[in-house]
XYZ file of C-alpha atoms in Angstrom:
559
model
C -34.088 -26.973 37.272
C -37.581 -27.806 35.488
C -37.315 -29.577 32.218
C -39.554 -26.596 30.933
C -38.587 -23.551 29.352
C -38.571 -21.115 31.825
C -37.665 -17.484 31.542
C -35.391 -15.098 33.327
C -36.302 -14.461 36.607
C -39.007 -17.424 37.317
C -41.505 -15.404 35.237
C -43.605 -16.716 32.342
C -43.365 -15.158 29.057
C -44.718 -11.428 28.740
C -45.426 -8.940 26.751
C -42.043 -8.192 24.211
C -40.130 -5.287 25.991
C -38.586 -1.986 24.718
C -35.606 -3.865 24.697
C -35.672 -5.516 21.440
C -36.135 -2.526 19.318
C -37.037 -1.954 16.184
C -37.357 -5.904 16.022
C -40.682 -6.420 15.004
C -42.464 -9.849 16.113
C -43.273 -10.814 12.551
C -39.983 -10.422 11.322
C -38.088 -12.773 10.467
C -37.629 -15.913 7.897
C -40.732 -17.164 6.233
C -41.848 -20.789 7.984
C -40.743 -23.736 6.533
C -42.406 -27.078 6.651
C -41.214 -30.418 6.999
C -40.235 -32.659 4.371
C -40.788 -35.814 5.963
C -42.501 -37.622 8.490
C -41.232 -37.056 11.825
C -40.881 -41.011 12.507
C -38.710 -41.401 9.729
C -36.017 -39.572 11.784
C -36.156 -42.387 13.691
C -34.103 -44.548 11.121
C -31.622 -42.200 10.066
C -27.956 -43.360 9.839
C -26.128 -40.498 11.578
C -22.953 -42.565 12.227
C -21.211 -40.901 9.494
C -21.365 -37.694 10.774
C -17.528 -36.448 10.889
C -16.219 -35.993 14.862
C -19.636 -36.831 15.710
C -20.725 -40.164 15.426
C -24.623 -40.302 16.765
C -27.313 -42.982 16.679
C -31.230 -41.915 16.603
C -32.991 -43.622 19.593
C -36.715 -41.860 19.242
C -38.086 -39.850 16.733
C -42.027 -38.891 17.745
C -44.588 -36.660 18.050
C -44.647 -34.181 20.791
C -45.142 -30.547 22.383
C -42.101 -28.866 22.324
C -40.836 -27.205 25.675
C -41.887 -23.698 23.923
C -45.440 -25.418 23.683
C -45.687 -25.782 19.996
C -45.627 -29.115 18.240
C -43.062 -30.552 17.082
C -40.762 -33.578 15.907
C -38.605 -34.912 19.135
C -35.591 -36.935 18.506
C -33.396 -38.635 21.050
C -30.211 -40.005 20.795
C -26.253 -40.013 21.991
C -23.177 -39.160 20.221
C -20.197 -41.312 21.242
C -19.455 -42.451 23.869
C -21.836 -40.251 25.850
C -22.954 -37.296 24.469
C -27.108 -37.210 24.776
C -29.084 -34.894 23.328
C -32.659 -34.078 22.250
C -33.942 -32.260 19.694
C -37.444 -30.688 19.116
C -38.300 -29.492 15.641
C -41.047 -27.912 15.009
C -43.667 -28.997 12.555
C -46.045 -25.934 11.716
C -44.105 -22.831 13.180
C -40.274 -23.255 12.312
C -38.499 -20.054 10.764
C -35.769 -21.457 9.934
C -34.021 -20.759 12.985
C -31.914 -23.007 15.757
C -31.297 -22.653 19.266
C -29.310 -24.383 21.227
C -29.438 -24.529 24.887
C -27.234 -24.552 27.579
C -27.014 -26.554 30.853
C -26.188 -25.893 34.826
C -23.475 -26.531 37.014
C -21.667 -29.786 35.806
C -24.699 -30.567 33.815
C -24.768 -34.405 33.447
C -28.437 -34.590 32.402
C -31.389 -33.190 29.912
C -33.084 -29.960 30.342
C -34.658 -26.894 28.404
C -34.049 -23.642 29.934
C -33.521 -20.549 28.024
C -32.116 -17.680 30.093
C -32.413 -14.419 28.856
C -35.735 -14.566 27.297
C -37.980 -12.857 28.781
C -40.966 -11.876 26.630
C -38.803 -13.345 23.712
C -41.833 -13.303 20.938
C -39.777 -15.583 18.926
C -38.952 -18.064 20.977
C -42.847 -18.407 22.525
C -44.323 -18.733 18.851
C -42.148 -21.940 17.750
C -39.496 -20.203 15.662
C -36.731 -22.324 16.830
C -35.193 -26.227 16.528
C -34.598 -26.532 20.086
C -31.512 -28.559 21.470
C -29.825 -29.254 24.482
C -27.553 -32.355 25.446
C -25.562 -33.656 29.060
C -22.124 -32.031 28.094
C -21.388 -35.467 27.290
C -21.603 -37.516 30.658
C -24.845 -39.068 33.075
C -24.207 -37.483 36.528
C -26.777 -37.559 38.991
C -26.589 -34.237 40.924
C -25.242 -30.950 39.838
C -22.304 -30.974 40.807
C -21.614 -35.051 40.197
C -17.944 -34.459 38.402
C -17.232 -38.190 38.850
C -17.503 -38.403 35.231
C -13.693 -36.528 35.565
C -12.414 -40.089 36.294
C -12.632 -40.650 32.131
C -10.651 -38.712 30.269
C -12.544 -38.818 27.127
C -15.357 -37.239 28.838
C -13.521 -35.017 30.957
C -12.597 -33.072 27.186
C -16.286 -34.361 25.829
C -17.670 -31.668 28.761
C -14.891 -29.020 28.263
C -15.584 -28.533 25.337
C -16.130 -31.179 22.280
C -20.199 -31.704 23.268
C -21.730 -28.822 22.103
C -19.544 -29.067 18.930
C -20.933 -32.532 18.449
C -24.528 -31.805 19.265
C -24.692 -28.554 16.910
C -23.194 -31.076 14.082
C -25.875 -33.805 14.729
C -28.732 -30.683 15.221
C -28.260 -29.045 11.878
C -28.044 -32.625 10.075
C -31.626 -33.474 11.371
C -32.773 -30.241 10.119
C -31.547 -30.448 7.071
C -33.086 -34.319 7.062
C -36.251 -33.102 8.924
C -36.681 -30.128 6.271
C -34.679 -30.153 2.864
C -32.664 -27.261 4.287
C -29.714 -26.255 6.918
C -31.272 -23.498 9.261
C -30.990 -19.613 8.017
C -29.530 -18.980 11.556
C -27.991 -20.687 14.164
C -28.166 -19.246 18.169
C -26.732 -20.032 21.451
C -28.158 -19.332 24.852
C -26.894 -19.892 28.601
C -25.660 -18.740 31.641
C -23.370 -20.042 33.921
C -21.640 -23.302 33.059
C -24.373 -22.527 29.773
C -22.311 -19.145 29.508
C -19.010 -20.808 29.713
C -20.191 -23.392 26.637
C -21.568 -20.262 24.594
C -17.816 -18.626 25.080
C -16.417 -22.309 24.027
C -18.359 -22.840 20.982
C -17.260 -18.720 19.935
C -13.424 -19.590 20.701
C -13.218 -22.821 19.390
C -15.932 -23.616 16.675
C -16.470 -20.067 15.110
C -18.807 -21.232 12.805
C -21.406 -23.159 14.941
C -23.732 -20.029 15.714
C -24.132 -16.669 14.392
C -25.173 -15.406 17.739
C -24.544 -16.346 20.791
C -25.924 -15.475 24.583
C -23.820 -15.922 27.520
C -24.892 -15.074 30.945
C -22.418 -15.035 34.234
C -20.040 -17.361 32.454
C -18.296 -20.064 33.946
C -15.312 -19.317 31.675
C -12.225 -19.566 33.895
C -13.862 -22.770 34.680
C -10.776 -24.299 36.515
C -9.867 -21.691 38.882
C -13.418 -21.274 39.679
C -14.567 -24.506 40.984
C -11.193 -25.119 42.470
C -9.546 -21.476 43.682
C -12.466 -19.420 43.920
C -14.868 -21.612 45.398
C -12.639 -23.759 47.724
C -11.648 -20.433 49.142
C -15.657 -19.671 50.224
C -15.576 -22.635 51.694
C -12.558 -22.895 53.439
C -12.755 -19.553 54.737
C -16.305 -19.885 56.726
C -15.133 -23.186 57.937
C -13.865 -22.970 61.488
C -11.268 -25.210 62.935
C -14.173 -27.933 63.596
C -15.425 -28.033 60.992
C -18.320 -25.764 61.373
C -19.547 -22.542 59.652
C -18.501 -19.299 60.556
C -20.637 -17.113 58.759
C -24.339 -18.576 59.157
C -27.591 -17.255 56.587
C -28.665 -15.249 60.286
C -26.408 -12.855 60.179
C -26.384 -12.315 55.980
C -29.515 -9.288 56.973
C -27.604 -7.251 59.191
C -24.489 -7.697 56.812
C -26.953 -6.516 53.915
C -28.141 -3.571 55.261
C -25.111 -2.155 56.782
C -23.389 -2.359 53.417
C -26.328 -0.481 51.874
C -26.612 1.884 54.060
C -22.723 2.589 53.515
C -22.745 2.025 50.002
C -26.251 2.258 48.095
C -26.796 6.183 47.892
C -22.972 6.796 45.718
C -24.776 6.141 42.802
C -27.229 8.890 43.926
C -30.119 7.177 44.137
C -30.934 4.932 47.309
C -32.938 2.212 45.624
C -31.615 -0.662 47.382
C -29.533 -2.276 44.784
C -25.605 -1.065 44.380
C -24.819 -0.169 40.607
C -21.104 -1.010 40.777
C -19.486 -2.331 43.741
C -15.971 -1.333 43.036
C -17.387 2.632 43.992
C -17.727 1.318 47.489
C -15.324 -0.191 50.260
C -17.341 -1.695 52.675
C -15.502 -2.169 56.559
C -17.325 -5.373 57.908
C -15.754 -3.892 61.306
C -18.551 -1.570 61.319
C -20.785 -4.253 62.430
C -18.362 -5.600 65.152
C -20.101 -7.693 68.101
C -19.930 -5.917 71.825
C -17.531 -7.887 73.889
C -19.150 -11.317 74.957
C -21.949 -10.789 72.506
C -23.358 -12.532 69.124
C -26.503 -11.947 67.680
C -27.778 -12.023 64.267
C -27.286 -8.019 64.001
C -23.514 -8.046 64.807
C -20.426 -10.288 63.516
C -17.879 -11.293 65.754
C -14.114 -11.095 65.320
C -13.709 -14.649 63.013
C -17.128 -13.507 61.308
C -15.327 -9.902 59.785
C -12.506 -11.989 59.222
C -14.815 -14.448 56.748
C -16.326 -11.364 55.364
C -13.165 -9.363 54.680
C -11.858 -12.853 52.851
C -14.803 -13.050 50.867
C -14.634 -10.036 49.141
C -10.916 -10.454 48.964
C -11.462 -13.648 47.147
C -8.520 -16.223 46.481
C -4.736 -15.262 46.845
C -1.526 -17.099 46.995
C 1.316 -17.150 49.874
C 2.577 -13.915 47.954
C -0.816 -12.073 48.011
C -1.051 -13.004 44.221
C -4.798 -13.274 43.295
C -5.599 -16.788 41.965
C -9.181 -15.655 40.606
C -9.801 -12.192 39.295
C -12.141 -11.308 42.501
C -13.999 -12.114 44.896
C -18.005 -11.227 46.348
C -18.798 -7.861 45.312
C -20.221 -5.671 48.390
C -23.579 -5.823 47.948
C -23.814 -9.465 46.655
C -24.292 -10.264 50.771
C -28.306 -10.948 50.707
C -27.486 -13.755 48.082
C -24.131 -15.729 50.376
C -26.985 -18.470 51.140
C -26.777 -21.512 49.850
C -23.715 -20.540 47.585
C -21.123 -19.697 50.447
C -23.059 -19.969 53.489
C -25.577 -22.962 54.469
C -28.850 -21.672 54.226
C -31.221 -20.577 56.939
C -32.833 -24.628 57.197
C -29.226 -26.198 57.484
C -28.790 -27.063 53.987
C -24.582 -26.883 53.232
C -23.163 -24.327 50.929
C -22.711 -25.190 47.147
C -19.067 -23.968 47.674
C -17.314 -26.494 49.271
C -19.266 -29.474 47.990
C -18.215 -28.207 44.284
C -14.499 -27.803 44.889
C -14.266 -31.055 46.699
C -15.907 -32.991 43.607
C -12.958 -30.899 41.275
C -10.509 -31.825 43.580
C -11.308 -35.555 43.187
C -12.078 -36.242 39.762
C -11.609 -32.887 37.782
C -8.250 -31.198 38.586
C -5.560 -33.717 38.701
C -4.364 -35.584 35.726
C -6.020 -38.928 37.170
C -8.877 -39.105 40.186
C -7.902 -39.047 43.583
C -11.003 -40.119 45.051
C -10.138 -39.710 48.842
C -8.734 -35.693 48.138
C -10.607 -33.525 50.646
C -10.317 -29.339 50.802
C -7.231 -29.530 53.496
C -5.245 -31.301 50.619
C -5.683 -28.173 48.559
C -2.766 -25.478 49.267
C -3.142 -21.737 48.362
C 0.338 -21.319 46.899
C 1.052 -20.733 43.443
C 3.189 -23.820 42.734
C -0.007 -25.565 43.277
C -1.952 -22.917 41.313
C 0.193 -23.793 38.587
C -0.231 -27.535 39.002
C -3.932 -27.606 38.679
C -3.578 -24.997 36.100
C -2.024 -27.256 33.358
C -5.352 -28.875 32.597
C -7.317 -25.434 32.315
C -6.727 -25.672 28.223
C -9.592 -28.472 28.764
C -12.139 -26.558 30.556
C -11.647 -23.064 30.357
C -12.818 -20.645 27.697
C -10.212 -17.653 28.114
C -8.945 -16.852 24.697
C -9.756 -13.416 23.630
C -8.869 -13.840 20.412
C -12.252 -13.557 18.336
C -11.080 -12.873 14.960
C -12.308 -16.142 13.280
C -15.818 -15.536 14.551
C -16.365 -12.040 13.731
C -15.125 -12.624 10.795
C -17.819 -15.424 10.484
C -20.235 -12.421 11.256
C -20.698 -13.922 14.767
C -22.157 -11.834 17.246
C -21.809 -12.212 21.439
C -24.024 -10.606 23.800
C -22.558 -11.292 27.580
C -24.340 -10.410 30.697
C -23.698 -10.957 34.195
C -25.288 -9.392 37.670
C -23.080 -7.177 39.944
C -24.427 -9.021 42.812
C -23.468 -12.405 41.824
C -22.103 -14.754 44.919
C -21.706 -17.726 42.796
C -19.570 -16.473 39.504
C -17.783 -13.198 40.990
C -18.541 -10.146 38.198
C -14.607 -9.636 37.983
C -13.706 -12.796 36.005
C -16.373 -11.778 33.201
C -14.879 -8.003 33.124
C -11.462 -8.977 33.273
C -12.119 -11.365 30.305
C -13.699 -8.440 28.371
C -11.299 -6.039 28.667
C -8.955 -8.652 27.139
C -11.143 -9.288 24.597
C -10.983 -5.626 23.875
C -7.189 -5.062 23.662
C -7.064 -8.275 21.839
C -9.886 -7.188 19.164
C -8.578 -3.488 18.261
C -9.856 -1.683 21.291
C -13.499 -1.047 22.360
C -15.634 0.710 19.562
C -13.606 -2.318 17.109
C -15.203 -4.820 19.795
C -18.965 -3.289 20.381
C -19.298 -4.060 16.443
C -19.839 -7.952 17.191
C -19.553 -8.371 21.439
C -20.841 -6.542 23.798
C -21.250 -7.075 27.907
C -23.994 -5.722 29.808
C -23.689 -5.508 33.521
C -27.091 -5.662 36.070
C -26.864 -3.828 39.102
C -28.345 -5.518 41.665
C -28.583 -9.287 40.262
C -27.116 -12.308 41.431
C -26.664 -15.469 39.479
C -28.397 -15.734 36.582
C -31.419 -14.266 37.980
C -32.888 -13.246 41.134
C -31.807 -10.897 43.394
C -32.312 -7.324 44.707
C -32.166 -5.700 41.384
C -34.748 -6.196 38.187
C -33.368 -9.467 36.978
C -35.874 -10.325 34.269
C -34.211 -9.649 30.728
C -34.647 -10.377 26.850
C -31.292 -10.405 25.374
C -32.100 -13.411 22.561
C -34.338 -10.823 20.723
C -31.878 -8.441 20.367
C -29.185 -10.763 19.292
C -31.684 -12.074 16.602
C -31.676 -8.043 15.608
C -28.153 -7.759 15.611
C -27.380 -10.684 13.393
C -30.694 -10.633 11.333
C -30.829 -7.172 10.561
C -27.426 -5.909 11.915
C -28.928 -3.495 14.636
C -26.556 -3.554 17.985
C -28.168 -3.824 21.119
C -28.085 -0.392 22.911
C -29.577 -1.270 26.056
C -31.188 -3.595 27.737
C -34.927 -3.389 29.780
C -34.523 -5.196 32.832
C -37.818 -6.143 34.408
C -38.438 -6.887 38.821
C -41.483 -8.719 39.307
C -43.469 -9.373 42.570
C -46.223 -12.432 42.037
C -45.979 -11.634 38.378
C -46.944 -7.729 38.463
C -44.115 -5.457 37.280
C -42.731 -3.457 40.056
C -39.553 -2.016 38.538
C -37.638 -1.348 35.238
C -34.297 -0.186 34.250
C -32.528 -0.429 31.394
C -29.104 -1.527 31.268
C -26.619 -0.319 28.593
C -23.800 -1.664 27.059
C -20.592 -1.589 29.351
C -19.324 0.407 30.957
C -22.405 2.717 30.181
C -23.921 3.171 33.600
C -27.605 4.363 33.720
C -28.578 7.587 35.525
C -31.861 8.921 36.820
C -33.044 12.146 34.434
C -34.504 13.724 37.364
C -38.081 13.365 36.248
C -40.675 10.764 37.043
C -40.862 7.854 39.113
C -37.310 5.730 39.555
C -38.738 2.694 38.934
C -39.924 3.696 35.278
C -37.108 2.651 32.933
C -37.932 5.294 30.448
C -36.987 7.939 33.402
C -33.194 7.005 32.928
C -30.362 7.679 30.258
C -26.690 6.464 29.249
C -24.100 7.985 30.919
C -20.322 7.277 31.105
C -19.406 6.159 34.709
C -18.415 7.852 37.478
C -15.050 6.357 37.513
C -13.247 4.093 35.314
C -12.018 1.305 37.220
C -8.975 -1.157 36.594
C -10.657 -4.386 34.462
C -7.220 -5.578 33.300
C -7.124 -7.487 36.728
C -3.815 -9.317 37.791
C -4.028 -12.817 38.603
C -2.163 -16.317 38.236
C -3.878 -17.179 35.436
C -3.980 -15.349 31.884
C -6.152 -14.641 28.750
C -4.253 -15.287 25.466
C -4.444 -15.593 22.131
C -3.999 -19.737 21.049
C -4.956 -20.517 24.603
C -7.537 -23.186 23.338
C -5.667 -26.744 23.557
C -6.842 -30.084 22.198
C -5.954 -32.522 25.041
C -5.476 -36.565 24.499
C -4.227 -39.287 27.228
C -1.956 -41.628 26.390
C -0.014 -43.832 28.553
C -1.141 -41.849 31.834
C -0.873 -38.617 31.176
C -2.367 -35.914 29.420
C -0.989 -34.468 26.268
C -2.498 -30.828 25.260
C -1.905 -28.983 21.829
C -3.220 -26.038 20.661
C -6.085 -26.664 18.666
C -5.881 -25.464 14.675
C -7.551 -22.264 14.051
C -10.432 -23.107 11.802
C -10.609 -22.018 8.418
C-alpha cells in the first residue's frame, strides 16, 4: 500500500459525483489559520494527556499526502502507538480525519478509501492522521506483536482511542481551537477500527466510514480463513484449487447466475438469489484442464462457499465466498497465477501463533487447529479484545454520530455475510430499520471485491456524503459507483441504501447510472445468520493480564 492518498479503485481524484448531493464543494466551515509556528509543536509536553501518554518526535514543514501544505508531527504514544499527523497551514476547515490501516497494520500509511472525487478531502480541508494500531510489524500480516499483551489490546482496540486524543490536542495547540468535526475512514481491518471507535469511544468522531469490516476479527483470521486454506490444501501439502481454473469457474457461475437480476452485465447483484452446482463443471474421466474441476476441486469449491462449520454442521463464521466472488479467489484463497501463496493460510497461521491463545505458541501450525466448537469456544474467549460486534449504538447516536458501512458482494477476503449479519443486529438492537437508517446505514456493491476492484464499478465517494449527513443532516440515499478502464469512465451505478436493490428503468444505456431506480428486492433473505459466535449488547470487554492469564471486563459505557 503507497504511503499516498489514493482513492477507491486505484483512480486519482475526479470530478465530485452525483453522489454527494446537494453537498456543495464550498460548503462547509470557514478556514482557520494557525496560531503558531509549526516547529513549536515540536516541544510540546503531551505526556499529560489522560490514557494517552505521547511524546512529539518531529514537528516540520511539509506537503501533506492530500498535496496541500501543512504542519507534520511525529511521535508515539506508550509503549508503541505511532502516529503522524499533517495539519494543514492555509486550507484547514476545521475538520479531522482519521485514517485507517490494512491487514494487521504494524506501520504508517495514508489511504483514504471511499473517496473518490471527495472535493473536500483534495482541497486540504482535513487534519490528517493515521498511526500502527500500536505495534512495528514488518509485513501485513506480522501478528508477532500478539506475543505482548499490552499491545495485543493496544491493536484491538485502545490505538485509535489514543491517537484521536493526541490528534485533537495538537489541533487545538496547532490552532486555538478543537476541530468543528471529527471523521473516520477505512476498510477492512480500517473498517473494523471505524466500528471500534463507534462501540467503544462514542464520542471520538461524528462520522464514521467503514468499508468490508474486519469486525468479527477473531473468527475471521482464525475460522474463516484457516478454513480457505485448509480446504484447497491436499494431503501433501499442495493446492487444490490453482488461479487456472478460477476463469472457467467464473464464467460458468455467470452464465448460471448473472441474468436473475435481469440484466446480464457480468457482475451478480446478490449472490444469495443464486445456487451455483460446481458439479456442472465436472472433469471427463482421466481429464484436467483449466476449463473443468475435478472431483477434490468441486469439493474445495462447494467448501468455499459453505465457509467454516463445526463437527455438528454449526457455522463458525456467518458465511462463506459468495458465488460470483470466484474471479477474485487469487491471491486471497488460491496462490496466484505466478506461484505466489494465498493470503489465507499465511494469516491464520500468524493468529494461531501469537494472536488466539492466551500466551504465543510459536511452533502452532493449521493441523493444530480443530473445527469443533469446544475449540471455537476456546479461541473465542479473547474475541472481547479484537472484535467489534456490539450492536448496541445508543451512546453514539445519541452523540449525533453517524455510520456509513459498505462492503462488495464479491468480496473473497471479508465474506459479505459477517457485515449483514452484524447489521441486522444492529437493527433489532436500535428499534428496527427506519429507527436505524436515521444515523447507520449499509450499502452493498454488486460486483466488488475487497475494498475495491473487481467486476463491478468499485470506485465510490461515501466521505462526502457522510460530511452531508452530519454537517447538514442530509442521509445518504444512494451511492454513484464509478468502473474505470485506464482512467476513462466505462460504467456507473448507483447503489442505495440496503437492502434497496437497483433496477434498470428500461430506457437508455445500462451502464448510465441515471438509467436505474430504487427498488425493494426480489426476495428478502435471512440476515439474522446462525453461528457460534453472537452480537450483543455489553459485548465490548476491557482485558488486563495478570499473573498469566487474561482477565476481561466489560468496559463502562461512556457518559
Amino acid at each position: 500500500m503507497l504511503a499516498v492518498l489514493v482513492m477507491a479503485g486505484g483512480a486519482q481524484a475526479a470530478p465530485r459525483s452525483a453522489a454527494a448531493g446537494a453537498f456543495s464543494e464550498a460548503d462547509g466551515p470557514p478556514v482557520v489559520l494557525p496560531k503558531i509556528d509549526c516547529a513549536a509543536l515540536a516541544g510540546q509536553d503531551l505526556s499529560g494527556i489522560p490514557d494517552a501518554p505521547a511524546v512529539v518526535g518531529s514537528a516540520t514543514a511539509a506537503t501533506s499526502p492530500d498535496g496541500s501544505a501543512a504542519c507534520e508531527v511525529k511521535g508515539t504514544a506508550a509503549p508503541q502507538i505511532q502516529f503522524d499527523v499533517y495539519l494543514p497551514t492555509e486550507t484547514w476547515r476545521q475538520r479531522y480525519l482519521q485514517l485507517g490501516c490494512a491487514s494487521l497494520c504494524g506501520n504508517i500509511d495514508f489511504y483514504a478509501d471511499a473517496t473518490d472525487g471527495c472535493v473536500p478531502l483534495t482541497r486540504g480541508d482535513f487534519v490528517l492522521a493515521t498511526t500502527n494500531q500500536g505495534h512495528v510489524g514488518v509485513a501485513g500480516f506480522d501478528a508477532t506483536f500478539g506475543a505482548d499483551p499490552q499491545l495485543r489490546v493496544d491493536f484491538g482496540y485502545r490505538a485509535d482511542h489514543v491517537v484521536a486524543l493526541v490528534a485533537k490536542r495538537l489541533i487545538t495547540l496547532y490552532y486555538g481551537q478543537a476541530p468543528r468535526y471529527s471523521y473516520f475512514d477505512g476498510c477492512s481491518q480500517g473498517g473494523h477500527q471505524g466500528l471500534t471507535e463507534a462501540q467503544r469511544y462514542p464520542h471520538d468522531f461524528d462520522g464514521i466510514v467503514a468499508g468490508a469490516p474486519a469486525s468479527l476479527l477473531t473468527s475471521l483470521i482464525v475460522w474463516s480463513t484457516g478454513w480457505h486454506a485448509t480446504a484447497n490444501t491436499d494431503a501433501q501439502g499442495r493446492p487444490i484449487l490453482t488461479a487456472a481454473k478460477l476463469p472457467a469457474l467464473h464464467a460458468a457461475v455467470l452464465r448460471e447466475c448473472d441474468a436473475r437480476d435481469g440484466l446480464a452485465d457480468g457482475q451478480i447483484d446478490d449472490p444469495r438469489a443464486c445456487t451455483f452446482d460446481p458439479r456442472s463443471l465436472r472433469c471427463p474421466t482421466g481429464t484436467d484442464d483449466a476449463s473443468c474441476l475435478t472431483d477434490a476441486q468441486i469439493d474445495t469449491v462447494r467448501k468455499l462457499y459453505d465457509g467454516p462449520r463445526d463437527e455438528r454442521t454449526r457455522r463458525m463464521y456467518p458465511g462463506g465466498e459468495p458465488v460470483g466472488s470466484e474471479a477474485n479467489w487469487a491471491r486471497w484463497v488460491t496462490p496466484t497465477a505466478n506461484g505466489t501463496p494465498a493470503v489465507a493460510g499465511n494469516n491464520a497461521t500468524n493468529a494461531l501463533k501469537y494472536l488466539a491463545y492466551p500466551s504465543a505458541r510459536p511452533s502452532a501450525t493449521l493441523h493444530d487447529l480443530h473445527y469443533d466448537a469446544a475449540t471455537f469456544h476456546e479461541i473465542y474467549q479473547r474475541a472481547g479484545i479484537y472484535d467489534a460486534t456490539n450492536p448496541d449504538l445508543t451512546a453514539f447516536r445519541a452523540a449525533g454520530g453517524k455510520l456509513l458501512l459498505w462492503h462488495g458482494w464479491a468480496d473473497p477476503a471479508i465474506s459479505p455475510y459477517g457485515t449483514i449479519a452484524y447489521y441486522h443486529a444492529l437493527i433489532e438492537r436500535m428499534g428496527g430499520s427506519d429507527a436505524t437508517q436515521r444515523f447507520a446505514r449499509l450499502f452493498m456493491l454488486p460486483g466488488v471485491a475487497h475494498c475495491g476492484g473487481g467486476q463491478g464499478p468499485d470506485a465510490i465517494d461515501a466521505l462526502t456524503p457522510t460530511l452531508n449527513w452530519v454537517e447538514n443532516g442530509i442521509a445518504p440515499d444512494q451511492l454513484i459507483a464509478t468502473q474505470r478502464q485506464d482512467e476513462t469512465v466505462t460504467r456507473t451505478r448507483p447503489v442505495y441504501p440496503y437492502p434497496t436493490v437497483a433496477r434498470y428503468d428500461g430506457t437508455g444505456s445500462t451502464d448510465d447510472a441515471a438509467n436505474f431506480a430504487p427498488t425493494p428486492p426480489p426476495t428478502r433473505y435471512q440476515d439474522d445468520i446462525p453461528w457460534l459466535g453472537s452480537f450483543r449488547s455489553g459485548y465490548e470487554q476491557t482485558c488486563t493480564w495478570h499473573n498469566g492469564r487474561w482477565t476481561c471486563t466489560p468496559a463502562p459505557r461512556p457518559s
